[in-house]
Amino acid sequence: MADNSIDHLFYVILWMTGLVFIGTGLAMFWFLWKYDEKKNDGPVWYSHGSHLLEIIWSVIPAVVILFLAIYQMDAWAGARMRRPMLENGQPKPAMARVIGRQFEWKIQYPGDDKQFDTPDDLYTTNDLHVPRDEEVVLEITSEDVLHSFFLPNFREKQDVVPGMKQFLWFKPVKDGKYDIVCAELCGWGHYKMKGRITVESASDFRAWLQKAYDEQELSEYSLAEAE
Ligand SMILES: [Cu+2]
């Protein structure tokens, strides 16, 4: 997401449920007080229901849910349909590929040629870096089972489905290190399937990419060459 629409929806729903909670609580205490045993010594009257009341308490929640269904459409479209575009009208390519596997997040950057699965790709484990104030597009895949790529601080969550390639986008606005967690029970090591996403300035990001790439080239175990 490039805005606060998820948080906004959260607060709208919190206000609605909060008001209903306070309202029903007050009504309950009012009935307790009004129908106090000491003030009401007549026989108990059992109601066999009210058609009108049933219609009212069915229609009001239906209207509320219909309102929410329509009200959230724009946030949904922003998160799932309006992928950032390039100036030429093409969808913005993924900055990195995130591959879930038991039990880690494999991160793949395409390198200078901007093509995945070429010899200049950079691989890291559980260590995703993104530049601040840029629309970041990620490609999400799984190598084995179902996972769920969850960035709680970014209000982003996507099921990771084997055999599917999915895209996620957001605009980081604040520097820092944040959690990447797996939100789908994926095996015995699910609990330790966590990574870090680092948001930094564009120049720090490029410097980190270059450094990580140089380190990969130096190490004798190069995944890129093993491909
Ligand atoms: Cu997992």
Coordinates of N, CA and C and ligand atoms in Angstrom, one line a residue:
M1 N 0.8 -1.2 0.0 CA 0.0 0.0 0.0 C 0.9 1.2 0.0
A2 N 0.4 2.2 -0.7 CA 1.2 3.5 -0.7 C 0.5 4.5 0.2
D3 N -0.4 4.1 1.0 CA -1.1 5.1 1.8 C -1.6 4.4 3.1
N4 N -2.5 5.1 3.8 CA -2.9 4.6 5.1 C -4.3 3.9 5.1
S5 N -4.7 3.5 3.9 CA -6.1 3.0 3.7 C -6.4 1.8 4.6
I6 N -5.4 1.0 4.8 CA -5.7 -0.2 5.7 C -6.0 0.2 7.1
D7 N -5.1 1.1 7.6 CA -5.3 1.7 9.0 C -6.6 2.4 9.1
H8 N -6.9 3.2 8.1 CA -8.2 3.9 8.1 C -9.4 3.0 8.2
L9 N -9.4 1.9 7.4 CA -10.4 0.9 7.5 C -10.5 0.3 8.9
F10 N -9.3 0.0 9.4 CA -9.2 -0.6 10.8 C -9.9 0.3 11.8
Y11 N -9.6 1.6 11.7 CA -10.2 2.5 12.7 C -11.7 2.7 12.5
V12 N -12.1 2.7 11.2 CA -13.6 2.8 11.0 C -14.3 1.6 11.6
I13 N -13.8 0.4 11.4 CA -14.4 -0.7 12.0 C -14.3 -0.7 13.5
L14 N -13.2 -0.3 14.0 CA -13.0 -0.2 15.5 C -14.1 0.7 16.1
W15 N -14.3 1.9 15.4 CA -15.3 2.8 15.9 C -16.7 2.2 15.9
M16 N -17.0 1.5 14.8 CA -18.3 0.9 14.7 C -18.6 -0.1 15.8
T17 N -17.6 -1.1 15.9 CA -17.8 -2.1 16.9 C -17.7 -1.5 18.3
G18 N -16.9 -0.5 18.5 CA -16.8 0.1 19.8 C -18.1 0.7 20.2
L19 N -18.7 1.5 19.3 CA -20.0 2.1 19.6 C -21.1 1.0 19.9
V20 N -21.1 -0.1 19.1 CA -22.1 -1.1 19.4 C -21.8 -1.8 20.8
F21 N -20.5 -2.0 21.1 CA -20.1 -2.6 22.4 C -20.6 -1.7 23.5
I22 N -20.3 -0.4 23.4 CA -20.8 0.5 24.5 C -22.3 0.6 24.6
G23 N -22.9 0.6 23.4 CA -24.4 0.7 23.4 C -25.0 -0.5 24.0
T24 N -24.6 -1.7 23.6 CA -25.2 -2.9 24.2 C -24.9 -3.0 25.7
G25 N -23.7 -2.6 26.1 CA -23.4 -2.6 27.5 C -24.3 -1.7 28.3
L26 N -24.5 -0.5 27.8 CA -25.4 0.5 28.5 C -26.8 -0.1 28.6
A27 N -27.3 -0.7 27.5 CA -28.6 -1.2 27.4 C -28.8 -2.3 28.4
M28 N -27.8 -3.1 28.5 CA -27.8 -4.3 29.5 C -28.0 -3.8 30.9
F29 N -27.1 -2.7 31.3 CA -27.2 -2.2 32.6 C -28.5 -1.5 32.9
W30 N -29.0 -0.8 31.9 CA -30.3 -0.2 32.0 C -31.4 -1.2 32.3
F31 N -31.5 -2.3 31.6 CA -32.5 -3.3 31.8 C -32.3 -3.9 33.2
L32 N -31.0 -4.2 33.6 CA -30.8 -4.7 35.0 C -31.4 -3.8 36.0
W33 N -31.2 -2.5 35.8 CA -31.7 -1.5 36.8 C -33.2 -1.4 36.7
K34 N -33.8 -1.4 35.5 CA -35.2 -1.1 35.3 C -36.0 -2.3 35.8
Y35 N -35.5 -3.5 35.6 CA -36.3 -4.7 35.9 C -35.8 -5.3 37.2
D36 N -35.3 -4.5 38.1 CA -34.9 -5.0 39.4 C -36.0 -5.7 40.1
E37 N -35.7 -6.8 40.8 CA -36.7 -7.7 41.4 C -37.5 -6.9 42.5
K38 N -36.8 -6.0 43.2 CA -37.5 -5.2 44.3 C -38.6 -4.3 43.7
K39 N -38.3 -3.8 42.5 CA -39.3 -2.8 42.0 C -40.4 -3.5 41.1
N40 N -40.1 -4.8 40.8 CA -41.1 -5.5 39.9 C -41.5 -6.9 40.6
D41 N -42.6 -6.8 41.3 CA -43.0 -8.0 42.0 C -44.1 -8.8 41.3
G42 N -44.5 -8.3 40.1 CA -45.6 -9.0 39.3 C -45.1 -10.3 38.7
P43 N -45.9 -11.1 38.1 CA -45.5 -12.3 37.4 C -44.7 -12.1 36.2
V44 N -43.8 -13.0 35.9 CA -42.9 -12.9 34.7 C -43.7 -13.0 33.5
W45 N -43.4 -12.1 32.5 CA -44.1 -12.2 31.2 C -43.1 -12.7 30.1
Y46 N -43.5 -13.8 29.5 CA -42.6 -14.4 28.4 C -43.0 -13.9 27.1
S47 N -42.1 -13.3 26.3 CA -42.5 -12.9 25.0 C -42.2 -14.0 24.0
H48 N -43.1 -14.2 23.0 CA -42.9 -15.2 22.0 C -42.3 -14.6 20.7
G49 N -41.7 -13.4 20.9 CA -40.9 -12.8 19.8 C -41.7 -11.7 19.1
S50 N -41.0 -10.9 18.4 CA -41.6 -9.7 17.7 C -41.1 -9.7 16.3
H51 N -42.0 -9.8 15.4 CA -41.6 -9.9 13.9 C -40.9 -8.6 13.6
L52 N -41.4 -7.5 14.0 CA -40.8 -6.2 13.7 C -39.4 -6.1 14.2
L53 N -39.2 -6.5 15.5 CA -37.8 -6.4 16.0 C -36.9 -7.3 15.2
E54 N -37.3 -8.5 14.8 CA -36.4 -9.4 14.1 C -36.0 -8.8 12.7
I55 N -37.0 -8.1 12.1 CA -36.7 -7.4 10.8 C -35.6 -6.3 11.1
I56 N -35.9 -5.6 12.1 CA -34.9 -4.4 12.4 C -33.5 -5.0 12.7
W57 N -33.4 -6.0 13.5 CA -32.0 -6.4 13.9 C -31.4 -7.3 12.8
S58 N -32.2 -7.6 11.7 CA -31.5 -8.2 10.6 C -31.1 -7.2 9.5
V59 N -32.0 -6.2 9.4 CA -31.7 -5.2 8.3 C -30.6 -4.3 8.7
I60 N -30.5 -3.9 10.0 CA -29.4 -2.9 10.3 C -28.0 -3.6 10.1
P61 N -27.7 -4.8 10.6 CA -26.4 -5.4 10.4 C -26.2 -5.6 8.9
A62 N -27.2 -5.9 8.1 CA -27.0 -6.2 6.7 C -26.6 -4.8 6.0
V63 N -27.2 -3.7 6.4 CA -26.9 -2.4 5.9 C -25.4 -2.1 6.2
V64 N -25.1 -2.4 7.5 CA -23.7 -2.0 8.0 C -22.7 -2.8 7.2
I65 N -22.9 -4.1 7.0 CA -22.0 -5.0 6.2 C -21.9 -4.6 4.8
L66 N -23.1 -4.2 4.2 CA -23.1 -3.8 2.8 C -22.3 -2.5 2.7
F67 N -22.4 -1.6 3.6 CA -21.6 -0.3 3.6 C -20.1 -0.7 3.7
L68 N -19.7 -1.6 4.6 CA -18.3 -1.9 4.7 C -17.8 -2.5 3.4
A69 N -18.7 -3.4 2.8 CA -18.2 -4.1 1.6 C -18.0 -3.1 0.4
I70 N -18.8 -2.0 0.4 CA -18.6 -1.0 -0.7 C -17.4 -0.1 -0.3
Y71 N -17.4 0.3 1.0 CA -16.4 1.3 1.5 C -15.0 0.8 1.4
Q72 N -14.8 -0.6 1.5 CA -13.4 -1.1 1.4 C -12.9 -1.3 0.0
M73 N -13.8 -1.2 -1.0 CA -13.4 -1.6 -2.3 C -12.1 -0.8 -2.8
D74 N -12.0 0.4 -2.5 CA -10.9 1.2 -3.0 C -9.6 0.7 -2.4
A75 N -9.6 0.4 -1.1 CA -8.4 -0.1 -0.4 C -8.0 -1.4 -1.0
W76 N -9.0 -2.2 -1.3 CA -8.7 -3.6 -1.9 C -8.0 -3.4 -3.2
A77 N -8.6 -2.5 -4.0 CA -8.1 -2.3 -5.4 C -6.7 -1.8 -5.3
G78 N -6.4 -0.9 -4.3 CA -5.1 -0.3 -4.2 C -4.1 -1.4 -3.8
A79 N -4.5 -2.3 -3.0 CA -3.6 -3.3 -2.4 C -3.4 -4.5 -3.4
R80 N -4.4 -4.8 -4.2 CA -4.4 -6.0 -5.0 C -4.6 -5.8 -6.5
M81 N -5.0 -4.7 -6.9 CA -5.3 -4.5 -8.4 C -4.5 -3.4 -9.0
R82 N -4.2 -2.3 -8.3 CA -3.6 -1.2 -9.0 C -2.1 -1.3 -8.8
R83 N -1.5 -2.2 -9.5 CA 0.0 -2.4 -9.4 C 0.7 -1.1 -10.0
P84 N 1.8 -0.7 -9.3 CA 2.4 0.5 -9.9 C 2.9 0.3 -11.3
M85 N 2.8 1.3 -12.1 CA 3.1 1.3 -13.5 C 4.3 2.1 -13.8
L86 N 5.0 1.7 -14.9 CA 6.1 2.5 -15.4 C 5.5 3.6 -16.3
E87 N 6.3 4.5 -16.8 CA 5.8 5.6 -17.6 C 5.3 5.1 -18.9
N88 N 5.9 3.9 -19.4 CA 5.4 3.4 -20.7 C 4.1 2.5 -20.6
G89 N 3.5 2.5 -19.4 CA 2.3 1.8 -19.3 C 2.4 0.4 -18.9
Q90 N 3.7 -0.1 -18.8 CA 3.9 -1.5 -18.4 C 3.9 -1.6 -16.9
P91 N 3.5 -2.8 -16.3 CA 3.6 -2.9 -14.9 C 5.0 -2.8 -14.4
K92 N 5.2 -2.2 -13.3 CA 6.6 -2.0 -12.7 C 7.1 -3.4 -12.4
P93 N 8.3 -3.7 -12.9 CA 8.9 -5.1 -12.6 C 9.2 -5.2 -11.1
A94 N 9.3 -6.4 -10.6 CA 9.7 -6.7 -9.2 C 11.1 -6.3 -8.9
M95 N 11.3 -5.6 -7.8 CA 12.6 -5.2 -7.4 C 13.3 -6.4 -6.8
A96 N 12.6 -7.3 -6.2 CA 13.2 -8.5 -5.7 C 12.2 -9.7 -5.7
R97 N 12.7 -10.9 -5.7 CA 11.8 -12.0 -5.6 C 12.0 -12.6 -4.2
V98 N 10.8 -12.9 -3.5 CA 10.9 -13.5 -2.2 C 10.4 -14.9 -2.3
I99 N 11.3 -15.9 -2.0 CA 10.9 -17.3 -2.1 C 10.8 -17.9 -0.7
G100 N 9.6 -18.3 -0.4 CA 9.4 -19.0 0.9 C 9.8 -20.4 0.8
R101 N 10.5 -20.9 1.8 CA 10.8 -22.4 1.8 C 11.0 -22.8 3.3
Q102 N 10.8 -24.1 3.6 CA 11.0 -24.5 5.0 C 12.4 -24.4 5.3
F103 N 12.8 -23.5 6.2 CA 12.1 -22.6 7.0 C 12.8 -21.2 6.9
E104 N 12.8 -20.6 5.8 CA 13.4 -19.3 5.6 C 12.9 -18.6 4.4
W105 N 13.2 -17.3 4.4 CA 12.9 -16.5 3.2 C 14.1 -16.3 2.4
K106 N 14.1 -16.8 1.2 CA 15.2 -16.6 0.2 C 14.9 -15.4 -0.6
I107 N 15.8 -14.4 -0.6 CA 15.6 -13.2 -1.4 C 16.5 -13.2 -2.6
Q108 N 15.9 -12.8 -3.7 CA 16.7 -12.8 -5.0 C 16.6 -11.5 -5.6
Y109 N 17.7 -10.8 -5.8 CA 17.7 -9.5 -6.6 C 18.2 -9.8 -8.0
P110 N 17.6 -9.1 -9.0 CA 17.9 -9.5 -10.4 C 19.3 -9.0 -10.9
G111 N 19.9 -8.1 -10.1 CA 21.2 -7.7 -10.6 C 21.1 -6.6 -11.6
D112 N 22.3 -6.2 -12.2 CA 22.3 -5.0 -13.1 C 21.4 -5.2 -14.4
D113 N 21.3 -6.5 -14.8 CA 20.6 -6.7 -16.1 C 19.0 -6.7 -15.8
K114 N 18.6 -6.6 -14.6 CA 17.2 -6.5 -14.2 C 16.4 -7.8 -14.6
Q115 N 17.1 -8.9 -14.9 CA 16.5 -10.1 -15.2 C 16.8 -11.1 -14.1
F116 N 15.7 -11.8 -13.7 CA 15.9 -12.9 -12.7 C 16.5 -14.1 -13.4
D117 N 17.1 -14.9 -12.6 CA 17.7 -16.2 -13.0 C 18.8 -16.0 -14.1
T118 N 19.6 -15.0 -13.9 CA 20.8 -14.8 -14.7 C 22.0 -14.8 -13.8
P119 N 23.2 -15.0 -14.3 CA 24.3 -15.2 -13.4 C 24.6 -14.0 -12.5
D120 N 24.1 -12.8 -12.8 CA 24.5 -11.7 -11.9 C 23.4 -11.5 -10.8
D121 N 22.6 -12.5 -10.6 CA 21.6 -12.3 -9.5 C 22.3 -12.4 -8.1
L122 N 21.6 -11.6 -7.2 CA 22.1 -11.6 -5.8 C 21.2 -12.4 -5.0
Y123 N 21.7 -13.3 -4.1 CA 20.8 -14.0 -3.2 C 21.2 -13.7 -1.8
T124 N 20.1 -13.5 -1.0 CA 20.4 -13.4 0.5 C 19.3 -14.2 1.2
T125 N 19.6 -14.4 2.5 CA 18.6 -15.2 3.2 C 18.0 -14.3 4.4
N126 N 16.7 -14.2 4.4 CA 16.0 -13.5 5.5 C 16.5 -12.0 5.6
D127 N 17.0 -11.5 4.5 CA 17.6 -10.1 4.6 C 17.1 -9.4 3.3
L128 N 16.0 -8.6 3.5 CA 15.5 -7.9 2.4 C 15.7 -6.4 2.6
H129 N 16.3 -5.7 1.6 CA 16.5 -4.3 1.7 C 15.6 -3.6 0.7
V130 N 15.0 -2.4 1.0 CA 14.3 -1.7 0.0 C 14.6 -0.2 0.2
P131 N 14.5 0.6 -0.8 CA 14.7 2.0 -0.7 C 13.5 2.7 -0.2
R132 N 13.7 3.8 0.6 CA 12.6 4.6 1.1 C 12.0 5.5 0.0
D133 N 10.7 5.8 0.1 CA 10.0 6.7 -0.8 C 9.9 6.2 -2.2
E134 N 10.1 4.9 -2.4 CA 9.9 4.4 -3.8 C 8.9 3.3 -3.8
E135 N 8.1 3.2 -4.9 CA 7.1 2.1 -5.0 C 7.9 0.8 -5.1
V136 N 7.8 -0.1 -4.1 CA 8.5 -1.3 -4.2 C 7.5 -2.4 -4.6
V137 N 7.9 -3.2 -5.6 CA 7.1 -4.3 -6.1 C 7.9 -5.6 -5.8
L138 N 7.3 -6.6 -5.1 CA 8.0 -7.8 -4.8 C 7.2 -9.0 -5.5
E139 N 8.0 -9.9 -6.0 CA 7.4 -11.1 -6.5 C 7.5 -12.2 -5.4
I140 N 6.4 -12.9 -5.1 CA 6.3 -13.8 -4.0 C 6.1 -15.2 -4.5
T141 N 6.9 -16.2 -4.2 CA 6.7 -17.6 -4.6 C 7.1 -18.5 -3.5
S142 N 6.8 -19.8 -3.7 CA 7.1 -20.8 -2.7 C 7.9 -21.9 -3.4
E143 N 8.9 -22.4 -2.6 CA 9.6 -23.5 -3.2 C 9.1 -24.9 -2.7
D144 N 8.2 -24.9 -1.7 CA 7.8 -26.2 -1.2 C 6.3 -26.2 -0.8
V145 N 6.0 -25.6 0.3 CA 4.6 -25.7 0.8 C 4.0 -24.3 0.9
L146 N 2.8 -24.2 1.5 CA 2.1 -23.0 1.7 C 2.8 -22.2 2.8
H147 N 3.1 -20.9 2.5 CA 3.6 -20.0 3.6 C 2.7 -18.8 3.5
S148 N 3.0 -17.8 4.3 CA 2.3 -16.5 4.2 C 3.3 -15.4 4.5
F149 N 3.6 -14.6 3.5 CA 4.6 -13.5 3.7 C 3.9 -12.3 4.4
F150 N 4.3 -12.0 5.6 CA 3.6 -11.0 6.4 C 4.6 -9.9 6.9
L151 N 4.2 -8.7 6.5 CA 5.0 -7.5 7.0 C 4.0 -6.7 7.8
P152 N 4.0 -7.0 9.1 CA 3.0 -6.4 10.0 C 3.1 -4.8 10.0
N153 N 4.3 -4.3 10.0 CA 4.5 -2.9 10.0 C 4.0 -2.2 8.7
F154 N 4.0 -3.0 7.7 CA 3.6 -2.4 6.4 C 2.1 -2.7 6.0
R155 N 1.4 -3.4 6.9 CA 0.0 -3.8 6.7 C -0.1 -4.6 5.4
E156 N 0.9 -5.5 5.2 CA 0.9 -6.3 4.0 C 1.0 -7.8 4.4
K157 N 0.2 -8.6 3.8 CA 0.2 -10.0 4.0 C -0.2 -10.8 2.7
Q158 N 0.5 -11.8 2.3 CA 0.2 -12.5 1.1 C 0.4 -14.0 1.3
D159 N -0.6 -14.8 1.1 CA -0.3 -16.2 1.1 C 0.7 -16.6 0.0
V160 N 1.6 -17.5 0.3 CA 2.6 -17.9 -0.7 C 2.2 -19.3 -1.1
V161 N 1.9 -19.4 -2.4 CA 1.3 -20.7 -2.8 C 2.3 -21.3 -3.8
P162 N 2.6 -22.6 -3.6 CA 3.5 -23.3 -4.5 C 2.9 -23.3 -5.9
G163 N 3.8 -23.0 -6.9 CA 3.3 -23.0 -8.3 C 2.7 -21.7 -8.7
M164 N 2.5 -20.7 -7.8 CA 2.0 -19.4 -8.1 C 3.0 -18.3 -8.0
K165 N 2.9 -17.3 -8.9 CA 3.8 -16.2 -8.8 C 2.9 -15.0 -8.5
Q166 N 3.1 -14.4 -7.3 CA 2.2 -13.3 -6.9 C 3.0 -12.0 -6.7
F167 N 2.3 -10.9 -6.8 CA 3.0 -9.6 -6.6 C 2.4 -8.8 -5.5
L168 N 3.3 -8.1 -4.8 CA 2.9 -7.3 -3.7 C 3.6 -5.9 -3.9
W169 N 2.9 -4.8 -3.5 CA 3.6 -3.6 -3.6 C 3.3 -2.6 -2.5
F170 N 4.2 -1.8 -2.2 CA 4.0 -0.8 -1.1 C 5.1 0.3 -1.2
K171 N 4.9 1.4 -0.5 CA 5.9 2.4 -0.5 C 6.4 2.7 0.9
P172 N 7.6 2.2 1.2 CA 8.1 2.5 2.6 C 8.4 4.0 2.8
V173 N 8.0 4.4 4.0 CA 8.2 5.9 4.2 C 9.1 6.2 5.4
K174 N 9.5 5.1 6.1 CA 10.2 5.4 7.3 C 11.4 4.4 7.4
D175 N 12.6 5.0 7.6 CA 13.8 4.1 7.7 C 13.7 3.2 8.9
G176 N 14.3 2.1 8.8 CA 14.4 1.2 10.0 C 14.4 -0.3 9.6
K177 N 14.5 -1.1 10.6 CA 14.5 -2.6 10.4 C 13.1 -3.1 10.9
Y178 N 12.5 -3.9 10.1 CA 11.1 -4.4 10.5 C 11.1 -5.9 10.3
D179 N 10.1 -6.5 10.9 CA 10.0 -8.0 10.8 C 9.4 -8.5 9.5
I180 N 9.9 -9.6 9.1 CA 9.2 -10.4 8.1 C 8.8 -11.7 8.8
V181 N 7.6 -12.1 8.8 CA 7.2 -13.3 9.5 C 6.4 -14.2 8.6
C182 N 6.3 -15.5 8.9 CA 5.5 -16.4 8.2 C 4.2 -16.6 8.9
A183 N 3.1 -16.3 8.3 CA 1.8 -16.3 8.9 C 0.9 -17.5 8.5
E184 N 1.6 -18.6 8.1 CA 0.9 -19.8 7.7 C 1.7 -21.0 8.3
L185 N 1.0 -21.8 9.1 CA 1.7 -22.9 9.7 C 2.2 -23.8 8.6
C186 N 3.6 -23.9 8.5 CA 4.1 -24.5 7.3 C 5.0 -25.7 7.7
G187 N 5.0 -26.1 9.0 CA 5.8 -27.3 9.4 C 6.4 -27.0 10.7
W188 N 7.3 -27.9 11.2 CA 7.8 -27.9 12.5 C 8.6 -26.6 12.8
G189 N 9.2 -26.1 11.8 CA 10.1 -24.9 12.0 C 9.4 -23.6 11.7
H190 N 8.1 -23.6 11.6 CA 7.3 -22.4 11.2 C 7.7 -21.2 12.1
Y191 N 7.8 -21.5 13.4 CA 8.1 -20.4 14.4 C 9.3 -19.6 14.1
K192 N 10.3 -20.3 13.5 CA 11.6 -19.6 13.3 C 11.7 -19.0 11.9
M193 N 10.6 -19.0 11.1 CA 10.7 -18.6 9.7 C 10.5 -17.1 9.7
K194 N 11.5 -16.3 10.1 CA 11.4 -14.9 10.2 C 12.6 -14.2 9.6
G195 N 12.4 -13.1 9.0 CA 13.4 -12.3 8.4 C 13.3 -10.9 8.8
R196 N 14.2 -10.1 8.1 CA 14.2 -8.6 8.4 C 14.1 -7.9 7.1
I197 N 13.3 -6.8 7.1 CA 13.3 -5.9 6.0 C 13.8 -4.6 6.5
T198 N 14.8 -4.1 5.7 CA 15.5 -2.8 6.1 C 15.1 -1.7 5.1
V199 N 14.5 -0.6 5.6 CA 14.2 0.5 4.8 C 15.3 1.5 5.0
E200 N 15.9 2.0 3.9 CA 17.0 3.0 3.9 C 16.9 3.9 2.7
S201 N 17.7 4.9 2.7 CA 17.7 5.9 1.6 C 18.1 5.2 0.4
A202 N 17.8 5.7 -0.8 CA 18.1 5.1 -2.1 C 19.6 4.9 -2.2
S203 N 20.4 5.8 -1.7 CA 21.9 5.7 -1.9 C 22.4 4.6 -1.0
D204 N 21.9 4.5 0.3 CA 22.3 3.4 1.2 C 21.9 2.1 0.6
F205 N 20.7 2.0 0.0 CA 20.2 0.8 -0.6 C 21.2 0.3 -1.7
R206 N 21.5 1.3 -2.6 CA 22.4 0.9 -3.7 C 23.8 0.4 -3.2
A207 N 24.3 1.1 -2.1 CA 25.6 0.7 -1.5 C 25.5 -0.7 -0.9
W208 N 24.4 -1.0 -0.2 CA 24.2 -2.3 0.4 C 24.2 -3.4 -0.7
L209 N 23.4 -3.1 -1.8 CA 23.3 -4.1 -2.9 C 24.7 -4.4 -3.5
Q210 N 25.5 -3.3 -3.7 CA 26.8 -3.5 -4.3 C 27.7 -4.3 -3.3
K211 N 27.6 -4.0 -2.0 CA 28.5 -4.7 -1.0 C 28.1 -6.2 -0.9
A212 N 26.8 -6.4 -0.9 CA 26.3 -7.8 -0.8 C 26.7 -8.6 -2.0
Y213 N 26.7 -7.9 -3.2 CA 27.0 -8.6 -4.4 C 28.5 -8.9 -4.4
D214 N 29.3 -8.0 -4.0 CA 30.8 -8.2 -4.0 C 31.1 -9.4 -3.0
E215 N 30.4 -9.4 -1.9 CA 30.6 -10.5 -0.9 C 30.3 -11.8 -1.5
Q216 N 29.2 -11.8 -2.2 CA 28.7 -13.1 -2.9 C 29.7 -13.6 -3.9
E217 N 30.3 -12.6 -4.7 CA 31.3 -13.0 -5.7 C 32.5 -13.6 -5.0
L218 N 32.9 -13.0 -3.9 CA 34.1 -13.4 -3.2 C 33.9 -14.8 -2.6
S219 N 32.7 -15.1 -2.1 CA 32.5 -16.4 -1.4 C 32.6 -17.5 -2.4
E220 N 33.2 -18.6 -2.0 CA 33.3 -19.7 -3.0 C 32.0 -20.4 -3.2
Y221 N 31.0 -20.2 -2.3 CA 29.7 -20.8 -2.5 C 28.8 -19.8 -3.1
S222 N 28.8 -19.8 -4.4 CA 27.9 -18.8 -5.1 C 26.7 -19.5 -5.7
L223 N 25.6 -19.2 -5.1 CA 24.3 -19.8 -5.6 C 24.1 -19.5 -7.1
A224 N 24.5 -18.2 -7.5 CA 24.3 -17.8 -8.9 C 25.0 -18.7 -9.8
E225 N 26.2 -19.1 -9.5 CA 27.0 -20.0 -10.4 C 26.5 -21.4 -10.3
A226 N 25.9 -21.8 -9.2 CA 25.4 -23.2 -9.1 C 24.2 -23.4 -10.0
E227 N 23.6 -22.3 -10.4 CA 22.3 -22.5 -11.2 C 22.6 -23.2 -12.5
Ligands
CU1 CU 6.4 -20.7 6.5

